[in-house]
Amino acid sequence: MDISANVRRLQEHVARACERAGRSPKEVTIVGVIKTVPVEAIREAFLAGIRQFGENRVQEAAEKKPHFVDIAPMMIWRMVGHLQGNKVKRAVEVFDSIDSVDSTKLAKLLNANARTKMPVLIEVNILGETTKTGFPPSEVPGIIEELASMPNLNVHGLMGIAPLTEDKKQIRFVFQQLQQLRQRLGLAELSMGMSSDYEIAIEEGATMIRIGRAIFGERVK
Ligand SMILES: *Cc1c(COP(=O)(O)O)cnc(C)c1O
């Protein structure tokens, strides 16, 4: 697995998608999703230029982090998976951002446990898929307002996951809905797009793409 070659290829694809959309590649941050990925591979990705890393388990991130003390100030750790209430205390210590706020209960717990203003993204479930968490789009304006009154949270934007389908039109529709919502709410960040659909996400306005397999190969576990 040549991770640096993968990162270079990915960066080229990102640049081309940006060009198609009339955007600057500087507007799109690649978040390397490192669930099940060994620390050696994470370091290779760092050396290839990846600076932001996404995990979906608090424990996994907590175990990996001590391996990177030498480069810690340059790394940003993002929680991208469903966060359970009993893991919040640890999560605010381990992560620099919680990208998957999917309930007001979780927001309240984060606000109560965060020591500094914790950046968060609101997870939106555009199609109301039962396999996914996240707020229905109609609830998001109210949620943003509610979170604005929580002093230890800072809402940076929205996060969404496209449906698992070959139907590119449906994927694009979901990304368009997320982008419209972000624009309507005047939020800075929009985390959407994974290895199979990040080019569509960039064309539709993603500011962060979450990439696992296209950098690290197929997950073993
Ligand atoms: C695993 C995961 C990704 C990355 O998926 P790939 O298809 O490997 O790029 C992105 N976002 C979330 C929330 C994930 O759990």
XYZ file of N, CA and C and ligand atoms in Angstrom:
678
model
N 0.841 -1.210 0.000
C 0.000 0.000 0.000
C 0.868 1.248 0.000
N 0.871 1.980 -1.092
C 1.667 3.203 -1.164
C 0.787 4.400 -0.791
N 0.801 4.711 0.478
C -0.107 5.734 0.989
C 0.213 7.112 0.424
N 1.509 7.418 0.277
C 1.819 8.757 -0.237
C 1.365 8.896 -1.690
N 1.474 7.805 -2.460
C 0.966 7.848 -3.837
C -0.558 8.020 -3.830
N -1.220 7.347 -2.919
C -2.675 7.493 -2.811
C -3.066 8.929 -2.485
N -2.329 9.533 -1.568
C -2.636 10.920 -1.179
C -2.412 11.846 -2.367
N -1.310 11.617 -3.097
C -1.039 12.469 -4.257
C -2.143 12.344 -5.308
N -2.549 11.083 -5.573
C -3.607 10.865 -6.561
C -4.902 11.538 -6.105
N -5.207 11.360 -4.832
C -6.410 11.984 -4.262
C -6.368 13.502 -4.427
N -5.217 14.093 -4.107
C -5.079 15.553 -4.228
C -5.291 16.013 -5.667
N -4.820 15.192 -6.612
C -5.030 15.539 -8.022
C -6.507 15.501 -8.386
N -7.190 14.441 -7.934
C -8.632 14.323 -8.202
C -9.407 15.469 -7.556
N -8.994 15.839 -6.358
C -9.639 16.949 -5.655
C -9.439 18.238 -6.454
N -8.197 18.439 -6.925
C -7.898 19.656 -7.683
C -8.742 19.723 -8.948
N -8.894 18.565 -9.608
C -9.673 18.558 -10.850
C -11.157 18.806 -10.589
N -11.667 18.212 -9.511
C -13.076 18.443 -9.153
C -13.295 19.916 -8.814
N -12.317 20.511 -8.133
C -12.414 21.940 -7.794
C -12.445 22.774 -9.073
N -11.575 22.399 -10.012
C -11.513 23.135 -11.269
C -12.858 23.090 -11.989
N -13.456 21.882 -12.031
C -14.770 21.737 -12.681
C -15.801 22.655 -12.027
N -15.661 22.816 -10.708
C -16.665 23.575 -9.959
C -16.287 25.043 -9.825
N -15.157 25.442 -10.423
C -14.708 26.824 -10.295
C -14.343 27.184 -8.868
N -13.784 26.220 -8.163
C -13.397 26.464 -6.769
C -11.884 26.314 -6.622
N -11.351 26.862 -5.537
C -9.934 26.676 -5.241
C -9.761 25.429 -4.368
N -8.729 24.609 -4.660
C -8.480 23.429 -3.809
C -8.246 23.812 -2.345
N -7.877 25.057 -2.112
C -7.682 25.512 -0.724
C -8.977 25.493 0.071
N -10.102 25.498 -0.648
C -11.405 25.502 0.030
C -11.808 24.117 0.522
N -11.050 23.092 0.120
C -11.450 21.714 0.457
C -10.377 21.032 1.303
N -10.724 20.680 2.515
C -9.803 19.985 3.408
C -10.049 18.477 3.333
N -8.956 17.747 3.160
C -9.066 16.288 3.189
C -8.918 15.820 4.627
N -9.937 15.135 5.127
C -9.864 14.524 6.455
C -9.597 13.034 6.239
N -8.460 12.560 6.705
C -8.135 11.144 6.576
C -8.882 10.351 7.639
N -9.739 9.442 7.204
C -10.524 8.663 8.181
C -9.746 7.400 8.550
N -9.387 7.316 9.827
C -8.374 6.354 10.269
C -8.928 5.223 11.137
N -10.238 4.990 11.059
C -10.778 3.855 11.813
C -10.116 2.558 11.308
N -9.676 1.749 12.231
C -8.978 0.459 11.979
C -7.602 0.618 11.313
N -7.150 1.842 11.079
C -5.872 2.046 10.379
C -4.724 2.054 11.400
N -3.649 1.295 11.153
C -2.527 1.262 12.090
C -1.753 2.590 12.128
N -1.072 2.823 13.244
C -0.405 4.123 13.441
C 0.672 4.391 12.390
N 1.344 3.366 11.899
C 2.394 3.567 10.886
C 1.786 4.180 9.618
N 0.621 3.673 9.246
C -0.041 4.169 8.037
C -0.525 5.608 8.241
N -0.973 5.909 9.453
C -1.425 7.278 9.749
C -0.248 8.244 9.612
N 0.912 7.822 10.094
C 2.104 8.680 10.006
C 2.493 8.899 8.542
N 2.380 7.851 7.734
C 2.675 8.015 6.301
C 1.758 9.054 5.667
N 0.489 8.983 6.042
C -0.468 9.963 5.498
C -0.095 11.366 5.951
N 0.319 11.477 7.201
C 0.763 12.789 7.705
C 1.950 13.304 6.886
N 2.911 12.417 6.657
C 4.108 12.813 5.901
C 3.751 13.204 4.468
N 2.665 12.630 3.952
C 2.217 12.967 2.598
C 1.392 14.250 2.577
N 1.133 14.807 3.756
C 0.465 16.107 3.793
C -0.891 16.169 4.467
N -1.413 15.020 4.891
C -2.712 15.027 5.579
C -2.519 15.558 7.004
N -3.368 16.491 7.410
C -3.239 17.098 8.739
C -4.460 16.872 9.621
N -5.586 16.536 9.003
C -6.810 16.333 9.789
C -7.198 14.868 9.697
N -7.595 14.323 10.842
C -7.864 12.890 10.932
C -9.211 12.650 11.602
N -9.982 11.740 11.027
C -11.309 11.435 11.549
C -11.377 10.021 12.097
N -12.001 9.888 13.251
C -12.188 8.588 13.905
C -13.665 8.434 14.231
N -14.117 7.191 14.344
C -15.504 7.026 14.783
C -15.613 6.327 16.138
N -14.453 6.067 16.760
C -14.492 5.512 18.113
C -13.534 6.273 19.016
N -14.038 6.682 20.163
C -13.236 7.467 21.103
C -12.031 6.659 21.564
N -12.272 5.408 21.921
C -11.211 4.569 22.465
C -10.066 4.386 21.465
N -10.436 4.158 20.203
C -9.408 3.964 19.168
C -8.540 5.210 19.020
N -9.171 6.357 19.013
C -8.421 7.608 18.885
C -7.514 7.806 20.095
N -8.033 7.501 21.273
C -7.260 7.688 22.508
C -6.035 6.779 22.522
N -6.155 5.607 21.943
C -5.018 4.684 21.900
C -3.981 5.108 20.857
N -4.437 5.703 19.776
C -3.512 6.091 18.705
C -2.759 7.379 19.021
N -3.436 8.302 19.635
C -2.881 9.652 19.822
C -1.491 9.690 20.469
N -1.242 8.890 21.509
C 0.079 8.957 22.154
C 1.247 8.608 21.221
N 0.954 7.963 20.084
C 2.015 7.632 19.125
C 2.467 8.846 18.313
N 1.786 9.968 18.492
C 2.069 11.129 17.640
C 2.432 12.375 18.436
N 3.021 12.180 19.624
C 3.352 13.358 20.453
C 4.303 14.306 19.719
N 5.196 13.742 18.898
C 6.177 14.593 18.211
C 5.545 15.537 17.192
N 4.403 15.151 16.650
C 3.754 15.990 15.628
C 2.372 16.471 16.090
N 2.092 16.268 17.372
C 0.750 16.565 17.901
C 0.231 17.965 17.559
N 1.070 19.018 17.676
C 0.527 20.359 17.414
C 0.063 20.549 15.966
N 0.528 19.665 15.069
C 0.167 19.825 13.658
C -1.042 18.979 13.261
N -1.498 18.120 14.181
C -2.605 17.214 13.832
C -3.928 17.723 14.403
N -4.975 17.537 13.644
C -6.313 17.856 14.135
C -7.136 16.569 14.127
N -7.729 16.262 15.282
C -8.490 15.018 15.445
C -9.976 15.323 15.489
N -10.713 14.655 14.606
C -12.140 14.918 14.496
C -12.941 13.649 14.764
N -13.980 13.778 15.578
C -14.888 12.658 15.799
C -15.938 12.673 14.697
N -15.995 11.600 13.911
C -16.934 11.594 12.784
C -18.041 10.545 12.922
N -18.013 9.785 14.026
C -19.021 8.738 14.203
C -19.993 9.077 15.323
N -20.989 8.252 15.487
C -21.982 8.459 16.544
C -21.299 8.412 17.913
N -21.528 9.435 18.712
C -20.879 9.542 20.019
C -21.890 9.215 21.121
N -21.551 8.202 21.915
C -22.435 7.821 23.025
C -22.215 8.738 24.217
N -23.264 8.965 24.970
C -23.220 9.873 26.113
C -22.116 9.536 27.103
N -21.929 8.245 27.364
C -20.929 7.855 28.376
C -19.490 8.016 27.887
N -19.316 8.409 26.612
C -17.965 8.600 26.075
C -17.616 10.089 25.924
N -18.566 10.942 26.270
C -18.390 12.373 26.000
C -17.206 12.963 26.760
N -17.089 12.590 28.032
C -16.024 13.145 28.871
C -14.657 12.907 28.234
N -14.459 11.679 27.790
C -13.195 11.322 27.149
C -13.063 11.998 25.779
N -14.169 12.036 25.061
C -14.151 12.578 23.693
C -13.686 14.036 23.670
N -14.111 14.832 24.644
C -13.715 16.249 24.623
C -12.236 16.419 24.947
N -11.633 15.396 25.573
C -10.185 15.449 25.823
C -9.402 15.045 24.572
N -9.950 14.080 23.837
C -9.209 13.471 22.731
C -9.358 14.267 21.422
N -10.553 14.802 21.179
C -10.841 15.384 19.861
C -10.792 16.912 19.862
N -10.435 17.453 18.690
C -10.428 18.903 18.492
C -11.768 19.393 17.960
N -12.547 18.464 17.409
C -13.860 18.829 16.882
C -14.760 17.606 16.923
N -16.035 17.837 17.210
C -17.022 16.758 17.146
C -17.898 17.038 15.935
N -17.721 16.219 14.888
C -18.371 16.486 13.600
C -19.718 15.783 13.450
N -20.158 15.118 14.503
C -21.328 14.241 14.378
C -22.315 14.480 15.509
N -22.629 15.748 15.767
C -23.623 16.049 16.801
C -25.000 15.717 16.224
N -25.623 14.682 16.795
C -26.852 14.152 16.211
C -28.037 14.155 17.166
N -27.884 14.797 18.336
C -29.029 14.946 19.250
C -28.777 16.143 20.162
N -29.834 16.737 20.672
C -29.663 17.855 21.609
C -29.101 17.340 22.928
N -29.430 16.108 23.256
C -28.893 15.509 24.481
C -27.370 15.450 24.398
N -26.853 15.037 23.257
C -25.396 14.985 23.069
C -24.801 16.398 23.138
N -25.468 17.352 22.518
C -24.966 18.741 22.542
C -24.867 19.245 23.977
N -25.895 18.971 24.778
C -25.888 19.418 26.173
C -24.745 18.780 26.951
N -24.530 17.491 26.722
C -23.437 16.791 27.405
C -22.086 17.351 26.992
N -21.925 17.625 25.711
C -20.671 18.204 25.227
C -20.452 19.574 25.853
N -21.500 20.375 25.883
C -21.393 21.711 26.465
C -21.016 21.637 27.946
N -21.548 20.646 28.636
C -21.280 20.512 30.074
C -19.860 20.013 30.342
N -19.287 19.281 29.386
C -17.979 18.656 29.627
C -16.798 19.356 28.959
N -17.079 20.170 27.955
C -15.976 20.824 27.228
C -15.340 21.901 28.102
N -14.024 21.962 28.056
C -13.323 22.972 28.858
C -13.107 24.245 28.068
N -12.871 24.076 26.781
C -12.762 25.259 25.926
C -13.913 25.195 24.927
N -14.063 26.243 24.134
C -15.124 26.260 23.136
C -14.873 25.148 22.123
N -15.705 24.147 22.151
C -15.508 22.969 21.306
C -16.172 23.184 19.951
N -15.396 23.118 18.862
C -16.016 23.193 17.532
C -16.881 21.948 17.280
N -18.044 22.155 16.715
C -18.916 21.023 16.383
C -19.537 21.221 15.001
N -19.883 20.098 14.387
C -20.710 20.115 13.186
C -22.021 19.412 13.530
N -23.093 19.888 12.948
C -24.406 19.276 13.143
C -24.611 18.229 12.056
N -24.905 17.017 12.471
C -25.143 15.960 11.477
C -26.583 16.019 10.995
N -26.721 16.035 9.680
C -28.050 16.149 9.072
C -28.353 14.880 8.286
N -29.553 14.376 8.468
C -30.011 13.165 7.781
C -31.065 13.594 6.755
N -30.590 13.936 5.559
C -31.451 14.552 4.541
C -32.643 13.664 4.173
N -32.398 12.387 3.946
C -33.452 11.503 3.449
C -34.214 10.798 4.561
N -33.860 11.091 5.812
C -34.529 10.417 6.923
C -34.245 8.924 6.958
N -33.048 8.541 6.528
C -32.690 7.123 6.511
C -32.617 6.583 7.945
N -33.254 5.445 8.162
C -33.286 4.886 9.524
C -31.943 4.267 9.907
N -31.095 3.992 8.902
C -29.766 3.438 9.182
C -28.795 4.521 9.637
N -29.217 5.793 9.578
C -28.329 6.893 9.926
C -28.901 7.707 11.072
N -28.001 8.311 11.858
C -28.457 9.279 12.840
C -28.449 10.652 12.171
N -28.695 11.687 12.946
C -28.690 13.039 12.383
C -30.076 13.656 12.407
N -30.104 14.982 12.373
C -31.361 15.719 12.452
C -32.021 15.817 11.078
N -33.355 15.769 11.053
C -34.029 16.106 9.796
C -33.753 17.578 9.478
N -33.613 17.921 8.188
C -33.248 19.286 7.818
C -34.164 20.350 8.440
N -35.450 20.026 8.569
C -36.388 21.023 9.103
C -36.059 21.410 10.537
N -35.392 20.527 11.265
C -35.090 20.815 12.676
C -33.788 21.596 12.857
N -32.979 21.649 11.790
C -31.623 22.180 11.966
C -31.592 23.667 12.381
N -32.422 24.544 11.770
C -32.381 25.946 12.206
C -32.639 26.095 13.714
N -33.610 25.378 14.225
C -33.910 25.429 15.658
C -32.767 24.896 16.503
N -32.134 23.840 16.026
C -31.010 23.233 16.747
C -29.836 24.219 16.823
N -29.584 24.884 15.708
C -28.484 25.862 15.670
C -28.743 26.959 16.700
N -29.997 27.399 16.754
C -30.365 28.442 17.702
C -30.153 27.952 19.140
N -30.567 26.724 19.372
C -30.417 26.158 20.717
C -28.934 26.052 21.094
N -28.117 25.595 20.150
C -26.684 25.440 20.438
C -25.973 26.779 20.611
N -26.534 27.813 20.013
C -25.926 29.146 20.140
C -25.942 29.606 21.597
N -26.863 29.066 22.380
C -26.944 29.463 23.794
C -26.056 28.581 24.681
N -25.335 27.668 24.083
C -24.436 26.805 24.869
C -23.019 27.376 24.775
N -22.517 27.934 25.871
C -21.270 28.722 25.814
C -20.033 27.928 25.428
N -20.037 26.630 25.632
C -18.820 25.851 25.346
C -18.834 25.158 23.988
N -19.849 25.461 23.186
C -19.908 24.873 21.839
C -19.836 25.981 20.792
N -19.225 25.644 19.677
C -19.111 26.571 18.567
C -19.516 25.831 17.287
N -20.679 26.143 16.759
C -21.157 25.430 15.569
C -20.442 25.956 14.327
N -19.605 25.107 13.734
C -18.856 25.521 12.550
C -19.581 25.171 11.256
N -20.487 24.201 11.309
C -21.150 23.822 10.071
C -21.947 22.542 10.174
N -22.122 21.918 9.022
C -22.960 20.729 8.913
C -22.155 19.540 8.410
N -22.654 18.361 8.747
C -22.051 17.117 8.248
C -23.161 16.220 7.727
N -22.868 15.512 6.624
C -23.855 14.591 6.102
C -23.196 13.425 5.382
N -23.958 12.360 5.271
C -23.472 11.150 4.605
C -24.467 10.796 3.505
N -23.949 10.591 2.295
C -24.827 10.255 1.171
C -25.350 8.822 1.335
N -26.493 8.527 0.723
C -27.005 7.163 0.797
C -26.074 6.171 0.097
N -26.106 4.940 0.565
C -25.284 3.886 -0.013
C -25.993 3.384 -1.273
N -25.659 3.991 -2.402
C -26.334 3.645 -3.645
C -25.413 3.930 -4.823
N -25.686 3.283 -5.949
C -24.935 3.550 -7.180
C -25.533 4.749 -7.913
N -26.703 5.171 -7.455
C -27.457 6.225 -8.129
C -26.834 7.597 -7.844
N -26.013 8.062 -8.773
C -25.267 9.306 -8.571
C -26.203 10.516 -8.430
N -27.363 10.431 -9.076
C -28.309 11.552 -8.986
C -28.816 11.718 -7.563
N -29.070 10.584 -6.925
C -29.570 10.637 -5.556
C -28.488 11.159 -4.601
N -27.265 10.713 -4.844
C -26.144 11.187 -4.030
C -26.000 12.705 -4.190
N -26.029 13.163 -5.454
C -25.893 14.594 -5.719
C -27.029 15.392 -5.088
N -28.236 14.839 -5.148
C -29.395 15.505 -4.534
C -29.149 15.747 -3.049
N -28.651 14.719 -2.360
C -28.397 14.845 -0.920
C -27.353 15.926 -0.650
N -26.282 15.933 -1.437
C -25.235 16.946 -1.259
C -25.771 18.353 -1.551
N -26.634 18.457 -2.562
C -27.214 19.771 -2.879
C -28.085 20.287 -1.732
N -28.850 19.376 -1.146
C -29.707 19.770 -0.014
C -28.863 20.257 1.160
N -27.765 19.543 1.420
C -26.875 19.931 2.521
C -26.264 21.312 2.253
N -25.831 21.529 1.026
C -25.216 22.808 0.661
C -26.229 23.948 0.782
N -27.462 23.709 0.327
C -28.489 24.758 0.436
C -28.751 25.117 1.887
N -28.806 24.089 2.728
C -29.057 24.311 4.155
C -27.911 25.101 4.780
N -26.695 24.711 4.437
C -25.512 25.421 4.963
C -25.542 26.898 4.561
N -25.857 27.136 3.281
C -25.871 28.521 2.799
C -26.969 29.324 3.481
N -28.143 28.698 3.627
C -29.268 29.398 4.239
C -28.936 29.794 5.682
N -28.159 28.937 6.354
C -27.835 29.183 7.763
C -26.549 29.983 7.918
N -25.868 30.267 6.818
C -24.642 31.061 6.880
C -23.514 30.388 7.630
N -23.388 29.086 7.483
C -22.341 28.345 8.200
C -21.109 28.156 7.314
N -19.945 28.052 7.947
C -18.689 28.000 7.193
C -18.399 26.623 6.604
N -18.623 25.588 7.381
C -18.120 24.271 6.985
C -19.232 23.325 6.529
N -18.856 22.482 5.567
C -19.761 21.432 5.115
C -18.937 20.176 4.869
N -19.067 19.214 5.799
C -18.328 17.956 5.710
C -19.195 16.925 5.008
N -18.844 16.606 3.765
C -19.602 15.592 3.021
C -18.727 15.013 1.923
N -18.967 13.759 1.610
C -18.183 13.067 0.594
C -17.170 12.132 1.216
N -17.167 10.883 0.723
C -16.239 9.858 1.168
C -15.525 9.308 -0.082
N -14.798 8.209 0.061
C -13.973 7.727 -1.060
C -14.762 7.544 -2.356
N -16.006 7.096 -2.249
C -16.763 6.759 -3.453
C -17.506 7.948 -4.052
N -17.628 9.036 -3.303
C -18.479 10.122 -3.816
C -17.931 11.533 -3.558
N -16.631 11.630 -3.210
C -16.114 12.956 -2.818
C -16.070 13.952 -3.973
N -15.935 13.438 -5.219
C -15.869 14.384 -6.332
C -17.207 15.091 -6.525
N -18.287 14.327 -6.389
C -19.625 14.945 -6.460
C -19.782 15.936 -5.310
N -19.306 15.542 -4.128
C -19.432 16.408 -2.947
C -18.716 17.741 -3.166
N -17.516 17.676 -3.754
C -16.759 18.907 -4.015
C -17.506 19.769 -5.030
N -18.032 19.140 -6.077
C -18.789 19.903 -7.082
C -19.994 20.604 -6.456
N -20.519 20.010 -5.376
C -21.719 20.573 -4.742
C -21.401 21.428 -3.523
N -20.116 21.636 -3.224
C -19.794 22.632 -2.201
C -19.141 22.143 -0.913
N -18.701 20.883 -0.871
C -18.046 20.392 0.349
C -16.822 21.234 0.699
N -16.640 21.525 1.979
C -15.403 22.167 2.434
C -14.491 21.161 3.128
N -15.053 19.997 3.456
C -14.276 18.906 4.044
C -14.767 17.609 3.433
N -13.809 16.775 3.000
C -14.191 15.439 2.550
C -13.539 14.432 3.496
N -14.255 13.359 3.794
C -13.781 12.374 4.777
C -13.364 11.102 4.033
N -12.066 10.880 3.950
C -11.555 9.835 3.066
C -10.817 8.746 3.842
N -11.325 7.527 3.771
C -10.642 6.380 4.361
C -9.962 5.537 3.302
N -10.744 4.736 2.575
C -10.199 3.722 1.668
C -9.326 4.285 0.551
N -9.652 5.454 0.029
C -8.864 6.008 -1.080
C -7.458 6.413 -0.625
N -7.253 6.518 0.684
C -5.909 6.784 1.199
C -5.272 5.503 1.737
N -6.038 4.774 2.535
C -5.457 3.679 3.325
C -5.766 2.281 2.770
N -6.542 2.206 1.706
C -6.943 0.920 1.168
C -8.157 0.362 1.895
N -8.603 -0.813 1.457
C -9.795 -1.428 2.077
C -9.522 -1.721 3.539
N -10.520 -1.480 4.375
C -10.350 -1.787 5.795
C -10.378 -3.286 6.024
N -9.515 -3.746 6.923
C -9.401 -5.175 7.180
C -10.524 -5.661 8.083
N -10.783 -4.904 9.161
C -11.787 -5.315 10.141
C -13.194 -5.181 9.606
C -15.598 5.309 7.438
C -16.139 6.678 7.280
C -15.707 7.508 6.234
C -14.696 7.086 5.191
O -15.236 6.170 4.309
P -14.387 5.648 3.030
O -15.429 5.070 2.159
O -13.414 4.656 3.552
O -13.720 6.838 2.440
C -16.225 8.787 6.169
N -17.126 9.237 7.076
C -17.561 8.474 8.094
C -18.555 9.024 9.033
C -17.079 7.172 8.228
O -17.530 6.415 9.232
